[in-house]
């Protein structure tokens, strides 16, 4: 089960992500991570095995990770042991794509074999890592177009949040057979696995349908 929270707006993202993830702890998890983007700068990815508190301590409750756009994740391992390496977010080879995922990519081995033949390298044991590489593989400058190509290629269940180098203050999200909601705020927006993660910020919420 586990959870996803995403934020983009005019506030520091990391504390909002950590708070949101803490509201999703009831869903169970074995590790956690977040990715935050500060304008045009690089995306910073921080991960920790174990309790969310370890991630909070590592980031000084989010304060040491500046930036106003980000995605956070709690993982319940299905492919690969609970570890810092296997924790999300996962990154493409070129570092331009950063993804979080809840669910299972059923055809990940087939996709991984194809990407390996195209000289992509893998650092984790997760099914999710194929998403980051596949996104990089298809990306020609349009985030929406790329996401459509990715979901046409993957089989299984997913709630996905993706940051992309050319979109400093945006992320893209999609779901199929795994929960994901969108929260609209005042010059800020959210995604989350469950309303409890963002109710403190907005009650203007809608439910994404499959695909
Ligand atoms: N299948 C993915 C993994 O093992 C995601 C698990 C989850 O839903 O947290 O990393």
mmCIF file of C-alpha atoms and ligand atoms in Angstrom:
data_model
loop_
_atom_site.group_PDB
_atom_site.id
_atom_site.type_symbol
_atom_site.label_atom_id
_atom_site.label_comp_id
_atom_site.label_asym_id
_atom_site.label_seq_id
_atom_site.Cartn_x
_atom_site.Cartn_y
_atom_site.Cartn_z
ATOM 1 C CA UNK A 1 0.000 0.000 0.000
ATOM 2 C CA UNK A 2 2.277 2.786 1.297
ATOM 3 C CA UNK A 3 2.025 6.362 0.085
ATOM 4 C CA UNK A 4 2.798 9.293 -2.163
ATOM 5 C CA UNK A 5 2.579 13.049 -1.549
ATOM 6 C CA UNK A 6 3.466 15.780 -4.025
ATOM 7 C CA UNK A 7 3.514 19.547 -3.637
ATOM 8 C CA UNK A 8 4.172 22.524 -5.877
ATOM 9 C CA UNK A 9 3.566 26.115 -4.810
ATOM 10 C CA UNK A 10 5.153 29.011 -2.968
ATOM 11 C CA UNK A 11 6.129 27.231 0.244
ATOM 12 C CA UNK A 12 9.026 24.954 1.088
ATOM 13 C CA UNK A 13 8.007 21.521 -0.164
ATOM 14 C CA UNK A 14 9.982 19.138 2.069
ATOM 15 C CA UNK A 15 8.199 19.873 5.396
ATOM 16 C CA UNK A 16 4.824 19.573 3.614
ATOM 17 C CA UNK A 17 5.867 16.243 2.093
ATOM 18 C CA UNK A 18 7.118 14.883 5.424
ATOM 19 C CA UNK A 19 3.929 15.925 7.197
ATOM 20 C CA UNK A 20 1.791 14.380 4.433
ATOM 21 C CA UNK A 21 3.757 11.130 4.536
ATOM 22 C CA UNK A 22 3.339 10.992 8.320
ATOM 23 C CA UNK A 23 -0.436 11.082 7.784
ATOM 24 C CA UNK A 24 -0.088 8.067 5.471
ATOM 25 C CA UNK A 25 1.979 5.981 7.911
ATOM 26 C CA UNK A 26 -1.102 3.903 8.769
ATOM 27 C CA UNK A 27 -0.837 2.397 5.281
ATOM 28 C CA UNK A 28 2.418 0.642 6.229
ATOM 29 C CA UNK A 29 5.934 1.083 4.786
ATOM 30 C CA UNK A 30 9.530 -0.012 5.218
ATOM 31 C CA UNK A 31 11.432 2.994 3.853
ATOM 32 C CA UNK A 32 10.835 6.548 2.691
ATOM 33 C CA UNK A 33 12.259 9.206 0.456
ATOM 34 C CA UNK A 34 11.711 12.558 -1.141
ATOM 35 C CA UNK A 35 12.853 14.600 -4.137
ATOM 36 C CA UNK A 36 12.756 18.397 -4.104
ATOM 37 C CA UNK A 37 13.510 20.902 -6.803
ATOM 38 C CA UNK A 38 14.596 24.478 -6.114
ATOM 39 C CA UNK A 39 13.781 26.400 -9.290
ATOM 40 C CA UNK A 40 16.093 25.538 -12.174
ATOM 41 C CA UNK A 41 18.568 23.792 -9.863
ATOM 42 C CA UNK A 42 19.224 20.062 -9.621
ATOM 43 C CA UNK A 43 16.671 17.826 -7.984
ATOM 44 C CA UNK A 44 17.811 16.688 -4.569
ATOM 45 C CA UNK A 45 16.899 13.121 -3.622
ATOM 46 C CA UNK A 46 17.084 11.883 -0.025
ATOM 47 C CA UNK A 47 16.099 8.411 1.109
ATOM 48 C CA UNK A 48 16.130 6.414 4.318
ATOM 49 C CA UNK A 49 15.401 2.843 5.332
ATOM 50 C CA UNK A 50 13.021 2.404 8.243
ATOM 51 C CA UNK A 51 10.826 4.933 9.978
ATOM 52 C CA UNK A 52 9.886 8.275 8.526
ATOM 53 C CA UNK A 53 11.637 9.799 11.513
ATOM 54 C CA UNK A 54 14.972 8.698 10.041
ATOM 55 C CA UNK A 55 14.196 10.699 6.886
ATOM 56 C CA UNK A 56 12.995 13.649 8.977
ATOM 57 C CA UNK A 57 16.221 13.555 11.050
ATOM 58 C CA UNK A 58 18.349 13.290 7.904
ATOM 59 C CA UNK A 59 16.742 16.422 6.466
ATOM 60 C CA UNK A 60 16.364 18.432 9.676
ATOM 61 C CA UNK A 61 12.583 18.034 9.339
ATOM 62 C CA UNK A 62 12.839 19.040 5.710
ATOM 63 C CA UNK A 63 14.609 22.321 6.392
ATOM 64 C CA UNK A 64 17.905 21.241 4.860
ATOM 65 C CA UNK A 65 16.247 20.525 1.497
ATOM 66 C CA UNK A 66 15.242 23.863 -0.034
ATOM 67 C CA UNK A 67 12.759 24.026 -2.885
ATOM 68 C CA UNK A 68 9.087 24.575 -3.594
ATOM 69 C CA UNK A 69 8.285 21.568 -5.797
ATOM 70 C CA UNK A 70 8.684 17.970 -4.756
ATOM 71 C CA UNK A 71 7.421 14.426 -4.370
ATOM 72 C CA UNK A 72 7.633 12.137 -1.343
ATOM 73 C CA UNK A 73 7.145 8.403 -0.963
ATOM 74 C CA UNK A 74 6.772 5.652 1.583
ATOM 75 C CA UNK A 75 7.595 2.224 0.192
ATOM 76 C CA UNK A 76 6.262 -1.209 0.911
ATOM 77 C CA UNK A 77 8.790 -3.371 -0.893
ATOM 78 C CA UNK A 78 7.459 -5.791 -3.468
ATOM 79 C CA UNK A 79 10.568 -6.075 -5.685
ATOM 80 C CA UNK A 80 13.872 -5.930 -3.843
ATOM 81 C CA UNK A 81 14.571 -5.807 -0.119
ATOM 82 C CA UNK A 82 13.814 -2.777 2.019
ATOM 83 C CA UNK A 83 16.994 -0.712 1.677
ATOM 84 C CA UNK A 84 18.104 2.832 1.007
ATOM 85 C CA UNK A 85 19.066 1.944 -2.576
ATOM 86 C CA UNK A 86 15.693 0.392 -3.324
ATOM 87 C CA UNK A 87 13.758 3.198 -1.608
ATOM 88 C CA UNK A 88 12.078 5.722 -3.900
ATOM 89 C CA UNK A 89 12.408 8.233 -5.580
ATOM 90 C CA UNK A 90 14.206 6.541 -8.474
ATOM 91 C CA UNK A 91 16.256 8.396 -11.040
ATOM 92 C CA UNK A 92 17.054 8.002 -14.730
ATOM 93 C CA UNK A 93 20.669 7.490 -15.857
ATOM 94 C CA UNK A 94 21.012 11.150 -16.849
ATOM 95 C CA UNK A 95 19.363 12.361 -13.621
ATOM 96 C CA UNK A 96 16.740 14.261 -15.615
ATOM 97 C CA UNK A 97 13.773 12.163 -14.490
ATOM 98 C CA UNK A 98 12.848 11.359 -10.889
ATOM 99 C CA UNK A 99 9.924 9.062 -10.106
ATOM 100 C CA UNK A 100 7.933 7.687 -7.180
ATOM 101 C CA UNK A 101 5.593 4.737 -7.570
ATOM 102 C CA UNK A 102 3.148 2.720 -5.532
ATOM 103 C CA UNK A 103 2.029 -0.571 -7.017
ATOM 104 C CA UNK A 104 3.614 -3.249 -9.190
ATOM 105 C CA UNK A 105 4.919 -3.059 -12.761
ATOM 106 C CA UNK A 106 4.123 -6.563 -13.941
ATOM 107 C CA UNK A 107 6.148 -6.483 -17.160
ATOM 108 C CA UNK A 108 9.172 -4.804 -15.571
ATOM 109 C CA UNK A 109 11.569 -7.669 -16.401
ATOM 110 C CA UNK A 110 10.775 -7.486 -20.111
ATOM 111 C CA UNK A 111 11.173 -3.689 -20.047
ATOM 112 C CA UNK A 112 14.373 -3.929 -18.017
ATOM 113 C CA UNK A 113 15.905 -6.415 -20.499
ATOM 114 C CA UNK A 114 15.060 -4.079 -23.383
ATOM 115 C CA UNK A 115 16.504 -1.044 -21.614
ATOM 116 C CA UNK A 116 19.665 -2.982 -20.681
ATOM 117 C CA UNK A 117 20.128 -3.812 -24.368
ATOM 118 C CA UNK A 118 19.865 -0.078 -25.048
ATOM 119 C CA UNK A 119 22.707 0.429 -22.535
ATOM 120 C CA UNK A 120 20.672 1.845 -19.655
ATOM 121 C CA UNK A 121 22.132 0.793 -16.324
ATOM 122 C CA UNK A 122 20.182 -0.195 -13.231
ATOM 123 C CA UNK A 123 21.231 0.365 -9.633
ATOM 124 C CA UNK A 124 18.233 -1.047 -7.730
ATOM 125 C CA UNK A 125 16.260 -4.291 -7.615
ATOM 126 C CA UNK A 126 12.908 -2.519 -7.943
ATOM 127 C CA UNK A 127 10.325 -2.794 -10.695
ATOM 128 C CA UNK A 128 9.899 0.987 -10.363
ATOM 129 C CA UNK A 129 13.329 1.887 -11.706
ATOM 130 C CA UNK A 130 12.205 0.901 -15.232
ATOM 131 C CA UNK A 131 9.732 3.801 -15.113
ATOM 132 C CA UNK A 132 12.496 6.394 -14.685
ATOM 133 C CA UNK A 133 14.563 4.925 -17.525
ATOM 134 C CA UNK A 134 11.588 4.398 -19.808
ATOM 135 C CA UNK A 135 10.561 8.006 -19.234
ATOM 136 C CA UNK A 136 14.053 9.177 -20.168
ATOM 137 C CA UNK A 137 14.009 6.893 -23.217
ATOM 138 C CA UNK A 138 10.721 8.331 -24.552
ATOM 139 C CA UNK A 139 11.280 11.943 -23.482
ATOM 140 C CA UNK A 140 11.592 14.391 -26.373
ATOM 141 C CA UNK A 141 10.588 17.576 -24.518
ATOM 142 C CA UNK A 142 6.911 17.053 -23.672
ATOM 143 C CA UNK A 143 6.141 15.645 -20.226
ATOM 144 C CA UNK A 144 2.501 14.737 -20.975
ATOM 145 C CA UNK A 145 3.307 13.054 -24.254
ATOM 146 C CA UNK A 146 6.018 11.038 -22.532
ATOM 147 C CA UNK A 147 3.777 9.915 -19.688
ATOM 148 C CA UNK A 148 1.201 8.672 -22.189
ATOM 149 C CA UNK A 149 3.892 6.636 -23.959
ATOM 150 C CA UNK A 150 5.090 5.217 -20.628
ATOM 151 C CA UNK A 151 1.650 4.117 -19.441
ATOM 152 C CA UNK A 152 0.902 2.599 -22.828
ATOM 153 C CA UNK A 153 3.981 0.424 -22.350
ATOM 154 C CA UNK A 154 3.732 -0.645 -18.708
ATOM 155 C CA UNK A 155 1.377 -3.282 -17.328
ATOM 156 C CA UNK A 156 0.275 -3.538 -13.717
ATOM 157 C CA UNK A 157 -0.857 -1.164 -11.014
ATOM 158 C CA UNK A 158 0.547 2.240 -10.366
ATOM 159 C CA UNK A 159 0.229 5.591 -8.729
ATOM 160 C CA UNK A 160 3.086 7.566 -10.215
ATOM 161 C CA UNK A 161 4.589 10.970 -9.617
ATOM 162 C CA UNK A 162 7.382 12.203 -11.908
ATOM 163 C CA UNK A 163 9.645 15.257 -11.867
ATOM 164 C CA UNK A 164 11.358 16.184 -15.129
ATOM 165 C CA UNK A 165 14.358 18.473 -15.692
ATOM 166 C CA UNK A 166 12.610 20.883 -18.086
ATOM 167 C CA UNK A 167 9.655 21.478 -15.731
ATOM 168 C CA UNK A 168 11.169 23.054 -12.596
ATOM 169 C CA UNK A 169 7.916 23.837 -10.809
ATOM 170 C CA UNK A 170 5.759 20.966 -12.017
ATOM 171 C CA UNK A 171 5.348 17.244 -11.661
ATOM 172 C CA UNK A 172 3.124 14.862 -13.544
ATOM 173 C CA UNK A 173 0.987 12.181 -11.929
ATOM 174 C CA UNK A 174 -1.095 9.264 -13.131
ATOM 175 C CA UNK A 175 -2.799 6.284 -11.578
ATOM 176 C CA UNK A 176 -4.187 2.885 -12.408
ATOM 177 C CA UNK A 177 -5.554 0.487 -9.787
ATOM 178 C CA UNK A 178 -3.652 2.324 -7.059
ATOM 179 C CA UNK A 179 -5.063 5.368 -5.257
ATOM 180 C CA UNK A 180 -4.158 8.972 -6.101
ATOM 181 C CA UNK A 181 -6.002 12.212 -5.451
ATOM 182 C CA UNK A 182 -5.359 15.809 -6.475
ATOM 183 C CA UNK A 183 -5.715 18.782 -4.129
ATOM 184 C CA UNK A 184 -6.094 22.319 -5.453
ATOM 185 C CA UNK A 185 -4.900 25.217 -3.338
ATOM 186 C CA UNK A 186 -4.295 28.927 -3.780
ATOM 187 C CA UNK A 187 -1.341 29.041 -6.185
ATOM 188 C CA UNK A 188 -0.340 25.610 -4.947
ATOM 189 C CA UNK A 189 -1.339 22.077 -5.794
ATOM 190 C CA UNK A 190 -0.974 18.641 -4.284
ATOM 191 C CA UNK A 191 -1.175 14.973 -5.060
ATOM 192 C CA UNK A 192 -1.576 12.291 -2.423
ATOM 193 C CA UNK A 193 -2.561 8.668 -1.923
ATOM 194 C CA UNK A 194 -5.271 9.720 0.502
ATOM 195 C CA UNK A 195 -7.024 12.958 1.525
ATOM 196 C CA UNK A 196 -5.669 12.758 5.077
ATOM 197 C CA UNK A 197 -2.229 13.753 3.755
ATOM 198 C CA UNK A 198 -3.381 17.157 2.476
ATOM 199 C CA UNK A 199 -6.618 18.040 4.310
ATOM 200 C CA UNK A 200 -4.666 20.518 6.425
ATOM 201 C CA UNK A 201 -3.948 22.527 3.248
ATOM 202 C CA UNK A 202 -7.043 22.198 1.090
ATOM 203 C CA UNK A 203 -10.511 20.705 0.934
ATOM 204 C CA UNK A 204 -10.760 21.250 -2.791
ATOM 205 C CA UNK A 205 -10.009 17.694 -3.827
ATOM 206 C CA UNK A 206 -10.744 15.491 -6.786
ATOM 207 C CA UNK A 207 -10.206 11.832 -7.432
ATOM 208 C CA UNK A 208 -8.223 10.731 -10.450
ATOM 209 C CA UNK A 209 -9.729 7.951 -12.500
ATOM 210 C CA UNK A 210 -7.727 5.068 -13.888
ATOM 211 C CA UNK A 211 -5.350 6.106 -16.656
HETATM 212 N N1 LIG B 1 6.874 -2.149 -6.420
HETATM 213 C C1 LIG B 1 7.580 -1.020 -5.945
HETATM 214 C C2 LIG B 1 8.798 -1.407 -5.139
HETATM 215 O O1 LIG B 1 8.927 -2.508 -4.703
HETATM 216 C C3 LIG B 1 6.695 -0.062 -5.174
HETATM 217 C C4 LIG B 1 6.173 -0.648 -3.904
HETATM 218 C C5 LIG B 1 5.208 0.318 -3.227
HETATM 219 O O2 LIG B 1 4.017 0.307 -3.594
HETATM 220 O O3 LIG B 1 5.658 1.053 -2.343
HETATM 221 O O4 LIG B 1 9.657 -0.613 -4.928
#
